[in-house]
Coordinates of C-alpha atoms and ligand atoms in Angstrom, one line a residue:
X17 CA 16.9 2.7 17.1
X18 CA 14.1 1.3 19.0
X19 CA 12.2 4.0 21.6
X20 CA 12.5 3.1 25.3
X21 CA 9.0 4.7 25.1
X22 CA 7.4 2.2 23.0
X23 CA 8.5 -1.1 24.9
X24 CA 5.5 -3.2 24.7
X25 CA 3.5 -0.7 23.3
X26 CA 0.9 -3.3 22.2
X27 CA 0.3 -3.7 26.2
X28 CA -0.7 -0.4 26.6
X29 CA -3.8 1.4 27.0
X30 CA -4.7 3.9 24.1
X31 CA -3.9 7.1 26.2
X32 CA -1.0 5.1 27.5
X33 CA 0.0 4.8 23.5
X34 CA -0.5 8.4 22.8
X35 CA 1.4 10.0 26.0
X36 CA 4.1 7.1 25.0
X37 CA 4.0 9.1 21.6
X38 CA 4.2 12.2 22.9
X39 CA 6.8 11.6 25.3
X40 CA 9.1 10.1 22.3
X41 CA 8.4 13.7 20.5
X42 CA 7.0 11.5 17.6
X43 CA 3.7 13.3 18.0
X44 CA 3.0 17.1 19.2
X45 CA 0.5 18.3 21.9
X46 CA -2.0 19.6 19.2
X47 CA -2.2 15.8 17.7
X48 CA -2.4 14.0 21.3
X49 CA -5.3 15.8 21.1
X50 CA -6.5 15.5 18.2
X51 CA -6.4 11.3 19.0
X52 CA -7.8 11.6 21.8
X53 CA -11.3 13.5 20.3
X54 CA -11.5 10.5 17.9
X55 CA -12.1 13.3 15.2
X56 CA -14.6 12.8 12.4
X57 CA -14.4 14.6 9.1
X58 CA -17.2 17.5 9.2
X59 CA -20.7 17.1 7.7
X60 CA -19.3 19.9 5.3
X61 CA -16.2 18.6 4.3
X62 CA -17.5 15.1 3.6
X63 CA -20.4 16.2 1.9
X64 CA -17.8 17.6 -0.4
X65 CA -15.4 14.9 -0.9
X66 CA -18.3 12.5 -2.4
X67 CA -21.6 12.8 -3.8
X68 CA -24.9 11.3 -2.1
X69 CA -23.0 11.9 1.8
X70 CA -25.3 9.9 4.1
X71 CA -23.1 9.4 6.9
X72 CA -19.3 8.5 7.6
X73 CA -17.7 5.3 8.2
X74 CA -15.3 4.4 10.4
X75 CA -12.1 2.3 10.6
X76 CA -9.5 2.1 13.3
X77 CA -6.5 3.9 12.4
X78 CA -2.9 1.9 14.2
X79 CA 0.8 2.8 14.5
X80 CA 3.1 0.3 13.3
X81 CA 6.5 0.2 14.9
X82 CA 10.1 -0.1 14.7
X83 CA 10.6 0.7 11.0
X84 CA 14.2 1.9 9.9
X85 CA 14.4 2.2 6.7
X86 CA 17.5 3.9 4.8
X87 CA 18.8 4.7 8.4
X88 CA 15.5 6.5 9.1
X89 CA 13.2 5.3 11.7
X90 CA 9.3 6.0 11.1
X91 CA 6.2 4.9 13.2
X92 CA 3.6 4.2 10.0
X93 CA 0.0 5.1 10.4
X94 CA -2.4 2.2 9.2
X95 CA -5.7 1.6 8.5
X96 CA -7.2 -1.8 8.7
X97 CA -10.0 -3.6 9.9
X98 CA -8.4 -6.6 10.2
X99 CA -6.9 -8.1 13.3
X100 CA -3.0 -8.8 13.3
X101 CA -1.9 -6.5 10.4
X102 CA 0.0 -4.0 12.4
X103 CA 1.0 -6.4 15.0
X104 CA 2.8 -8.7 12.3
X105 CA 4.3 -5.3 10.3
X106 CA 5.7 -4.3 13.6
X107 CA 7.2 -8.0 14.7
X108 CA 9.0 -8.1 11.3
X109 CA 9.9 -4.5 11.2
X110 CA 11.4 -5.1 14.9
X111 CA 13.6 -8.0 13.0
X112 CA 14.2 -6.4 9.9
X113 CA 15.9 -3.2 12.3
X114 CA 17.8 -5.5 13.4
X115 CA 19.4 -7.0 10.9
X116 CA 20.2 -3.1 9.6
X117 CA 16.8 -2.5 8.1
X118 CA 14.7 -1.7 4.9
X119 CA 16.8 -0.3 1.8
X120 CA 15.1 1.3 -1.0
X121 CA 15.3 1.9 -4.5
X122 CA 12.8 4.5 -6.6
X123 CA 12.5 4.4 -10.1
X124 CA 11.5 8.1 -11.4
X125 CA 8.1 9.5 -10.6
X126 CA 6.2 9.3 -13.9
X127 CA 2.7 8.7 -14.8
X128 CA 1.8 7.1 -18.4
X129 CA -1.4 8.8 -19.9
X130 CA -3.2 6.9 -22.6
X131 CA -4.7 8.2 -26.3
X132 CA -5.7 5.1 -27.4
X133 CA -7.6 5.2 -31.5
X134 CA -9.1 2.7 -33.5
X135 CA -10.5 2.9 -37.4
X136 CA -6.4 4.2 -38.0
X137 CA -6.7 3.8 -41.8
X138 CA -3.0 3.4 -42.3
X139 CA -1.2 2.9 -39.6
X140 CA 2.3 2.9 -41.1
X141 CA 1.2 6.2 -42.2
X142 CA -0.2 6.9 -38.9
X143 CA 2.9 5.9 -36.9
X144 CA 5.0 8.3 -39.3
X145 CA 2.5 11.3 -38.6
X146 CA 3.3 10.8 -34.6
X147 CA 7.0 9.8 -34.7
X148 CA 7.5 13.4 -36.8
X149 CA 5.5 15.4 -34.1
X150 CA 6.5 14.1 -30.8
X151 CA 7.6 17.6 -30.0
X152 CA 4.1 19.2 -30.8
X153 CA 2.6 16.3 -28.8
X154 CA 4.3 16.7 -25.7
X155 CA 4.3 21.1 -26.1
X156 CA 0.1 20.3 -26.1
X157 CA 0.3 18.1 -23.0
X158 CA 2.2 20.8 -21.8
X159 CA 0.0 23.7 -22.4
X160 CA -2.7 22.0 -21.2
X161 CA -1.5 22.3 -17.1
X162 CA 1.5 24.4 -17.4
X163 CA 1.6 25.2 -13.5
X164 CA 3.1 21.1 -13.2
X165 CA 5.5 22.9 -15.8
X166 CA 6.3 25.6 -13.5
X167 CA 7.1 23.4 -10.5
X168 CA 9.4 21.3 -13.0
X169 CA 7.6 18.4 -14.0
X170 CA 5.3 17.7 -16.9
X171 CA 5.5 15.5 -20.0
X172 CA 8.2 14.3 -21.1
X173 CA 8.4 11.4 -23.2
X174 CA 6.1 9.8 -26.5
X175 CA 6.0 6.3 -27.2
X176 CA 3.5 4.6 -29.6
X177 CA 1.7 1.1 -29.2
X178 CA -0.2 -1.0 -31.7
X179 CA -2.4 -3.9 -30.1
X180 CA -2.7 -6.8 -32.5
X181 CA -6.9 -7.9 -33.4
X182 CA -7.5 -10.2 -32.2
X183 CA -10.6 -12.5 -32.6
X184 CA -12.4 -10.9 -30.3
X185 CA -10.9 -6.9 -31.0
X186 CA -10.2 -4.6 -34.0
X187 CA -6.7 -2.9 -34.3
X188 CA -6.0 -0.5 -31.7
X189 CA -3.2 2.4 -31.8
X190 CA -2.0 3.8 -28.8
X191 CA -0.2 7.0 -27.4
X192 CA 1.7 6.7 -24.6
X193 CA 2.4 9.7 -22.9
X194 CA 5.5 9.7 -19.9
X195 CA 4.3 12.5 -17.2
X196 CA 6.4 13.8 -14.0
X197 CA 4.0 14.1 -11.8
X198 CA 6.3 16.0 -8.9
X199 CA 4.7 15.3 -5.4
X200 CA 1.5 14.4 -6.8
X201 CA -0.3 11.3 -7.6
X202 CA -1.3 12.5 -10.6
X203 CA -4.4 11.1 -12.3
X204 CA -6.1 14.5 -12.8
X205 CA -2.8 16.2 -14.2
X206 CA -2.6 13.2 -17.1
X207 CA -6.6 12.9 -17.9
X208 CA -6.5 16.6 -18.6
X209 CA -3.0 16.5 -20.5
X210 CA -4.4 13.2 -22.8
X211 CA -7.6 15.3 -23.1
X212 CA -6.0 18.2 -24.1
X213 CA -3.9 16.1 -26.9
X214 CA -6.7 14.0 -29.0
X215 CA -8.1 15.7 -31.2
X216 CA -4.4 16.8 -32.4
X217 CA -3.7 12.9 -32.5
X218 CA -6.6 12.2 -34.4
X219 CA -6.3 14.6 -37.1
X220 CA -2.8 13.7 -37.5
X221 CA -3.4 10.0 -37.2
X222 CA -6.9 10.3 -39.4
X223 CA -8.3 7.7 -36.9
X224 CA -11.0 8.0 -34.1
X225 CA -10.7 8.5 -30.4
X226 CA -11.4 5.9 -28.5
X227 CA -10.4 7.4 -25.3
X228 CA -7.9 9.4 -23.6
X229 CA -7.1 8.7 -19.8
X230 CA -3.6 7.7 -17.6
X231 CA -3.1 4.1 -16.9
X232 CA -3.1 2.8 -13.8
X233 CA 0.0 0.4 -14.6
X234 CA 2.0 3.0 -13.3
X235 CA 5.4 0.9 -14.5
X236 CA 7.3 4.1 -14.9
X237 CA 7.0 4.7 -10.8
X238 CA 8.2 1.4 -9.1
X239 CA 9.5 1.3 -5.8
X240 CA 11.9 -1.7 -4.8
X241 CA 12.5 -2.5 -0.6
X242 CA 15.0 -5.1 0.2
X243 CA 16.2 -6.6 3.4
X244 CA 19.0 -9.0 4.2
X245 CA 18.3 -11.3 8.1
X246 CA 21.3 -13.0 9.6
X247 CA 20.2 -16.5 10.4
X248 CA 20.4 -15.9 13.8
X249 CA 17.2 -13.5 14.0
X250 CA 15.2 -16.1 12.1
X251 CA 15.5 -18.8 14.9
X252 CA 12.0 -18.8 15.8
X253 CA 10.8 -21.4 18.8
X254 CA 11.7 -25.1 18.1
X255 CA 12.9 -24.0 14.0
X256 CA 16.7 -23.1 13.6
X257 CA 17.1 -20.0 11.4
X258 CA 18.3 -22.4 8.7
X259 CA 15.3 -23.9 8.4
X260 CA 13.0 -20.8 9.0
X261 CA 15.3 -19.7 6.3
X262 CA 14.7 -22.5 3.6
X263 CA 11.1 -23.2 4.2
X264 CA 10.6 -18.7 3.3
X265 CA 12.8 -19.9 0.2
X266 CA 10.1 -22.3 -0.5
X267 CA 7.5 -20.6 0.2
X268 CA 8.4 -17.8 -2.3
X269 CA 9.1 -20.0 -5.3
X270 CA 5.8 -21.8 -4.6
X271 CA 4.4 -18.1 -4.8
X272 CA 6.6 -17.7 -7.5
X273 CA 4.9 -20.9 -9.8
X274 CA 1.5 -21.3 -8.5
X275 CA -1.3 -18.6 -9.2
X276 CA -3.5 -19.8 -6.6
X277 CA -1.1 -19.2 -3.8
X278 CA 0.5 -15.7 -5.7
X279 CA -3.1 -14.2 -5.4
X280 CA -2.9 -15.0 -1.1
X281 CA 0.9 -14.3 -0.6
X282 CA 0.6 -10.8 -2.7
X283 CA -3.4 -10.1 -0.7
X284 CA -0.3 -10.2 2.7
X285 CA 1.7 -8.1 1.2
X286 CA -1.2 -5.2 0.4
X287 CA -2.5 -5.9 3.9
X288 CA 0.3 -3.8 4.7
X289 CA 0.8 -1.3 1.7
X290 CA -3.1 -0.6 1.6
X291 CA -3.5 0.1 5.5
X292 CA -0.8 2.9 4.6
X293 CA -2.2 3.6 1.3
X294 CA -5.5 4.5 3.4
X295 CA -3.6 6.2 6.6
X296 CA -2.2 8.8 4.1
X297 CA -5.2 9.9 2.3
X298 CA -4.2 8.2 -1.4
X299 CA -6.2 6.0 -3.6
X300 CA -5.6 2.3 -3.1
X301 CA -7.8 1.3 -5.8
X302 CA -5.2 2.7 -8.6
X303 CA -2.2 1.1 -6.1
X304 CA -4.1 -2.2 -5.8
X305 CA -4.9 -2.4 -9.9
X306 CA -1.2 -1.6 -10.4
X307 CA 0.2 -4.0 -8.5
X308 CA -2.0 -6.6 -9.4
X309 CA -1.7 -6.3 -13.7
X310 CA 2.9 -5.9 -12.2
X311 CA 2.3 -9.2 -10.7
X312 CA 1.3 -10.7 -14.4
X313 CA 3.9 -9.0 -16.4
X314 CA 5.7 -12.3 -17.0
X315 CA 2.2 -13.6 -18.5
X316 CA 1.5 -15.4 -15.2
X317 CA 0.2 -14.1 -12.5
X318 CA 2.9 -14.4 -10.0
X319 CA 4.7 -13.2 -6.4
X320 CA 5.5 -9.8 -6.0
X321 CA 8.5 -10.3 -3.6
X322 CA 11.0 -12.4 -4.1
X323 CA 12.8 -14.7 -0.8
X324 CA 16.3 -16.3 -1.3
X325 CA 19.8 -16.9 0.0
X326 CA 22.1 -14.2 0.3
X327 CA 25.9 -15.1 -0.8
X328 CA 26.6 -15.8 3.3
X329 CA 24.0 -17.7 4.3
X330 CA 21.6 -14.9 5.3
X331 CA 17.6 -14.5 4.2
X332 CA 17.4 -11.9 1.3
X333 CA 14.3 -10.4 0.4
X334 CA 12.6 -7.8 -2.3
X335 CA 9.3 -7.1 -3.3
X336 CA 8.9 -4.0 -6.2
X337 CA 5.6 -2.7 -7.4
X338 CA 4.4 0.4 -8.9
X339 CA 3.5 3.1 -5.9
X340 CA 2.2 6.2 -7.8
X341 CA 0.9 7.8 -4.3
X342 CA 0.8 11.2 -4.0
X343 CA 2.3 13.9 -0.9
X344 CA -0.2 16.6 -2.1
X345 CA -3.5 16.5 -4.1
X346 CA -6.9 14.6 -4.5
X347 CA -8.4 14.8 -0.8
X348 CA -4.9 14.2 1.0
X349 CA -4.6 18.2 2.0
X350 CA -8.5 18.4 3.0
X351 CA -8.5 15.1 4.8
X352 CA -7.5 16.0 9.3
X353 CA -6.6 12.4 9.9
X354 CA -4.4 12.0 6.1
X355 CA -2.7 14.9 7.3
X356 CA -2.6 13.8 11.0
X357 CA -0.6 10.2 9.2
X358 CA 1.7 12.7 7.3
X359 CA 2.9 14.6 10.4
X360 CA 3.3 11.2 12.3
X361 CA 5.5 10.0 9.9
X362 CA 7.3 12.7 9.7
X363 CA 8.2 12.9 5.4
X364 CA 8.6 15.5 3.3
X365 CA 7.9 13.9 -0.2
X366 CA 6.2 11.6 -2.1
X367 CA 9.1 9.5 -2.6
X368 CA 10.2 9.0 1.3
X369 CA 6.4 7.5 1.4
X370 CA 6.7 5.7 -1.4
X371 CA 10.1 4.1 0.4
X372 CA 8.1 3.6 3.8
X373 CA 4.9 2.0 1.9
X374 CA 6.8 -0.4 -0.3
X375 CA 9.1 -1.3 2.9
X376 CA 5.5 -2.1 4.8
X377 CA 4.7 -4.5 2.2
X378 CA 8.0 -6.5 2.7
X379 CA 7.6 -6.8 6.2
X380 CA 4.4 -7.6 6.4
X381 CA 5.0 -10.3 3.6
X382 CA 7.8 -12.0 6.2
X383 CA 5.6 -11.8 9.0
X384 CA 2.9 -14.0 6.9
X385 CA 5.5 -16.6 5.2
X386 CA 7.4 -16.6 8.6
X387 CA 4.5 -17.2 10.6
X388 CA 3.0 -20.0 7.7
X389 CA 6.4 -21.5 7.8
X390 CA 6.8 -22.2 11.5
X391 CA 3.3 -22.2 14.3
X392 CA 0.8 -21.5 11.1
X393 CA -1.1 -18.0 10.8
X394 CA -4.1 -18.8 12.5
X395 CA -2.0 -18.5 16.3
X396 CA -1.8 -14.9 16.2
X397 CA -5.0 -14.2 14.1
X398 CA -7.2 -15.4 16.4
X399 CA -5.9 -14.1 19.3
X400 CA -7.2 -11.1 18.1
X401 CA -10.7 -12.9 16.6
X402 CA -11.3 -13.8 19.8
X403 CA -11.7 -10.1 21.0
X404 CA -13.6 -9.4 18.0
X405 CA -16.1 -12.8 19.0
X406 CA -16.0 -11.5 22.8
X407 CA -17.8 -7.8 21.8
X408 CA -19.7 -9.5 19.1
X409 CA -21.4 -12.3 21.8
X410 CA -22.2 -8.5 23.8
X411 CA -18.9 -8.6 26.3
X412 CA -17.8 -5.2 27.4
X413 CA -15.1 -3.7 29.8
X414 CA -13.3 -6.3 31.5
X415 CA -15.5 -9.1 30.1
X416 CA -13.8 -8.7 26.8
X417 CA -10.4 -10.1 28.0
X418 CA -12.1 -12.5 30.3
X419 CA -14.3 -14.0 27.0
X420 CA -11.5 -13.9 24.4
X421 CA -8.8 -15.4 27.0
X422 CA -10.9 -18.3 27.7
X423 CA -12.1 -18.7 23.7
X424 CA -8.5 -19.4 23.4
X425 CA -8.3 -22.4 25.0
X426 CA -11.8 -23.8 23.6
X427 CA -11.6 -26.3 20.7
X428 CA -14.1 -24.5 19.0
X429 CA -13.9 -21.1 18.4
X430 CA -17.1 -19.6 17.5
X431 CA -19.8 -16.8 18.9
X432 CA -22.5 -19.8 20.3
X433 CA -19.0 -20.4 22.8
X434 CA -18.7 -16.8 23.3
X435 CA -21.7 -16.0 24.2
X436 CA -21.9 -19.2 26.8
X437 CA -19.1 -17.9 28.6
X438 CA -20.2 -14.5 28.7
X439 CA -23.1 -15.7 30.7
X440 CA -21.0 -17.9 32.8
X441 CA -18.0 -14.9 33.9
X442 CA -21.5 -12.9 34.1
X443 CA -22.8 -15.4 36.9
X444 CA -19.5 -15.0 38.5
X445 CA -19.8 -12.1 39.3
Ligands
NDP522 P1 -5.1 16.8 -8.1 O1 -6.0 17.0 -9.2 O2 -5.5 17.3 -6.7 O3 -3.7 17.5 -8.6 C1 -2.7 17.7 -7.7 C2 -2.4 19.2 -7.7 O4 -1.6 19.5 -6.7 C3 -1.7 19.6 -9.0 O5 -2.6 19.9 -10.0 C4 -0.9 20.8 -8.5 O6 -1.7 22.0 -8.8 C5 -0.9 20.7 -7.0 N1 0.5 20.6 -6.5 C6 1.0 21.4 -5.5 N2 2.3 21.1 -5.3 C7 2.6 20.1 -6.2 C8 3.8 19.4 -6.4 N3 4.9 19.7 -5.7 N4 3.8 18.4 -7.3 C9 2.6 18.1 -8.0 N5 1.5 18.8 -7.8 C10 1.5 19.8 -6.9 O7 -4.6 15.3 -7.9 P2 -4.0 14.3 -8.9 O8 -3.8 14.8 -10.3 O9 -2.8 13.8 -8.2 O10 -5.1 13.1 -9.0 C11 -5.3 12.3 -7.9 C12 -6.8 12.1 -7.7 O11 -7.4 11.7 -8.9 C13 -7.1 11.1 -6.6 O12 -8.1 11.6 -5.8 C14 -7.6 9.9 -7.4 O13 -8.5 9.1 -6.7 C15 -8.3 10.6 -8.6 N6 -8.5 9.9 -9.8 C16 -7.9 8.7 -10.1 C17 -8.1 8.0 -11.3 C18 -7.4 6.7 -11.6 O14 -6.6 6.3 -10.8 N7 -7.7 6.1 -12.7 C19 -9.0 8.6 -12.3 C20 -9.5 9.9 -12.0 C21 -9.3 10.5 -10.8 P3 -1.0 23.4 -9.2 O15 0.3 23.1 -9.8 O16 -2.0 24.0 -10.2 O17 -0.9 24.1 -7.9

């Protein structure tokens, strides 16, 4: 389950990381090398990808470890700027393996595009009109990208919305159009379907287009990990699993009632899910807006996973959001390093990295509770702060681990304290 190869990976030095990689047949010759040039996208291919190109900008790119989900083990590429992320995904993933892993469940792979018309002058009239030609509206969508046709997806399903006025908005009359979006994300493939279809909605409707565009509450493509711990992998220093088991219980139904702490408990969990989001090319703005309006369905802003006690005694825990990422499409096949993450992990479809994204999130949402629950989070964050202080106060080489070991033990913690010991291991030596 777990690699000989990768025994305290997090010890190792990067070449040390990638031979371990290599050796494990994780990675192949061409992409040990490919790590090892630190790769940057060319001047050509970025000046493509965005408008204005000045420059690039980088962020470092981590494996975490000892994922098995649905009997499959994966090492997940993430990107993060922020200390502790893949150390925490790995520790819970470690767990998590061990207690039989991450199980998944993946709703269908459907994107909802939007028509949305105001100034309808009858809407029961209107409503008729689009109920009668759901056929016609879905053989327009259709036509309009036929080659999603072809590979066997495309639009599938009409449903109609009216939004109430309110005192601050007119009527509105909505379209709802359900698209399989195959392997791909799938934004382009919907705008140009709901596109396509308005001015066929309007005359039928006799209102006006107020826009036509997919929705980013992708609630047609939800992804659900679970994971069930045995009490006696939750013991954690002077804490019996019992009680690192309860207090995770509590923690989730706090996240559960209060807003305040939803918004930091569900910012964990997309530490995780946007590192991966990142790593494999896709758009984590339209994963981050998703899961943010899915964690106010109820009305309330609320948790995304939920933490409670399984029917023997064990931990139990689920999170589900909406995870419309794509395998192919937008820059994912032009991007080295996207395509380096894809080959890493080792999948073969959008759903397997849907499964491995939304089983991320869960682990990195047990490592934060876990970690709140028992020494605190700021133990292993700044562990890693310190480093970050040490090359801020101008440490290098060897002083790095000198500075950040002894900013450890200081009450104080800050860059005047870094930079005074600097100058102290300097007149050392
Ligand atoms: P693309 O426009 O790149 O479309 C994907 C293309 O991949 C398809 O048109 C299809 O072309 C091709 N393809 C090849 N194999 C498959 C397969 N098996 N399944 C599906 N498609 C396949 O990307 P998307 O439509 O996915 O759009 C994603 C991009 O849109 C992202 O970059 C995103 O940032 C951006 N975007 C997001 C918005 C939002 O979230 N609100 C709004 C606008 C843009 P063919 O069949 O012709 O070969």
């Amino acid at each position: 389950m777990t690699h000989s190869h990768f025994s305290e990976f997090y010890k190792k030095t990067k070449v040390e990381r990638i031979k371990a990689l290599l050796d494990a047949k994780v990675i192949q010759i061409e992409d040990a090398l490919l790590l090892f040039e630190n790769p940057a996208l060319s001047d050509q291919l970025a000046d493509n990808m965005i408008e204005n190109q000045l420059t690039q900008y980088s962020l470092p790119l981590g494996v975490a470890l000892h994922f098995l989900i649905d009997n499959q083990t994966y090492q997940v590429p993430m990107v993060t700027e922020e200390p502790s992320v893949i150390a925490a995904a790995s520790s819970a993933a470690k767990v998590i393996a061990q207690a039989g892993g991450f199980k998944t469940h993946l709703s269908e792979r459907k994107m909802i595009g939007q028509v949305a018309l105001k100034d309808v002058p009858n809407l029961a009239f209107a409503l008729e009109e689009l109920a009668s030609h759901k056929v016609a509206i879905l053989e327009k969508a259709n036509d309009a990208h036929p080659s999603i046709v072809k590979r066997g997806g495309g639009a599938d399903k009409v449903e109609f919305r009216t939004i109430p006025a309110t005192e601050h908005s007119p009527t509105f009359l909505v379209v709802h159009v359900h698209v399989n979006v195959l392997e791909a994300m799938g934004a382009n493939i919907v705008n140009t379907m709901m596109e396509a279809i308005a001015s066929f909605i309007e005359n039928l409707t006799h209102g006006k287009i107020l826009m036509s565009i997919l929705s980013n509450y992708a609630t047609e493509c939800l992804a659900t990990a679970t994971c069930q711990i045995p009490l006696s992998l939750l013991k954690r220093g002077e804490y019996s699993g019992e009680e690192v088991r309860d207090a995770l219980i509590e923690a989730s139904q706090f996240a559960y009632a209060d807003p305040y702490r939803a918004t930091t408990h569900n910012k964990g969990i997309m530490n995780g899910i946007d590192a991966t989001v990142l790593a494999t090319g896709n758009d984590w703005r339209a994963i981050e807006a998703g899961a943010h309006a899915y964690a106010a369905k109820s009305g309330q802003y609320r948790s995304l996973s939920v933490w409670e006690k399984a029917d023997n005694g064990d931990l139990k825990g689920s999170l589900t959001l909406p995870l419309p990422i794509g395998f192919v499409g937008g820059s994912i096949g032009i991007h080295p390093t996207a395509q380096f993450s894809q080959r890493l992990l080792s999948i073969k479809s959008a759903k397997e990295l849907e499964s491995v994204i939304v089983s991320v999130g869960l682990a990195q949402n047990f490592a934060a509770l876990r970690a709140l629950v028992t020494e605190g989070i700021q133990k292993g964050h700044m562990g890693l702060q310190a480093r970050s202080l040490a090359i801020s106060a101008g440490a290098s080489g060897n002083e790095i681990e000198y500075v950040a070991t002894e900013l450890k033990k200081q009450t104080h913690m800050n860059l005047e304290t870094a930079v005074s010991l600097l100058n102290s291991f300097k007149q050392m030596n």
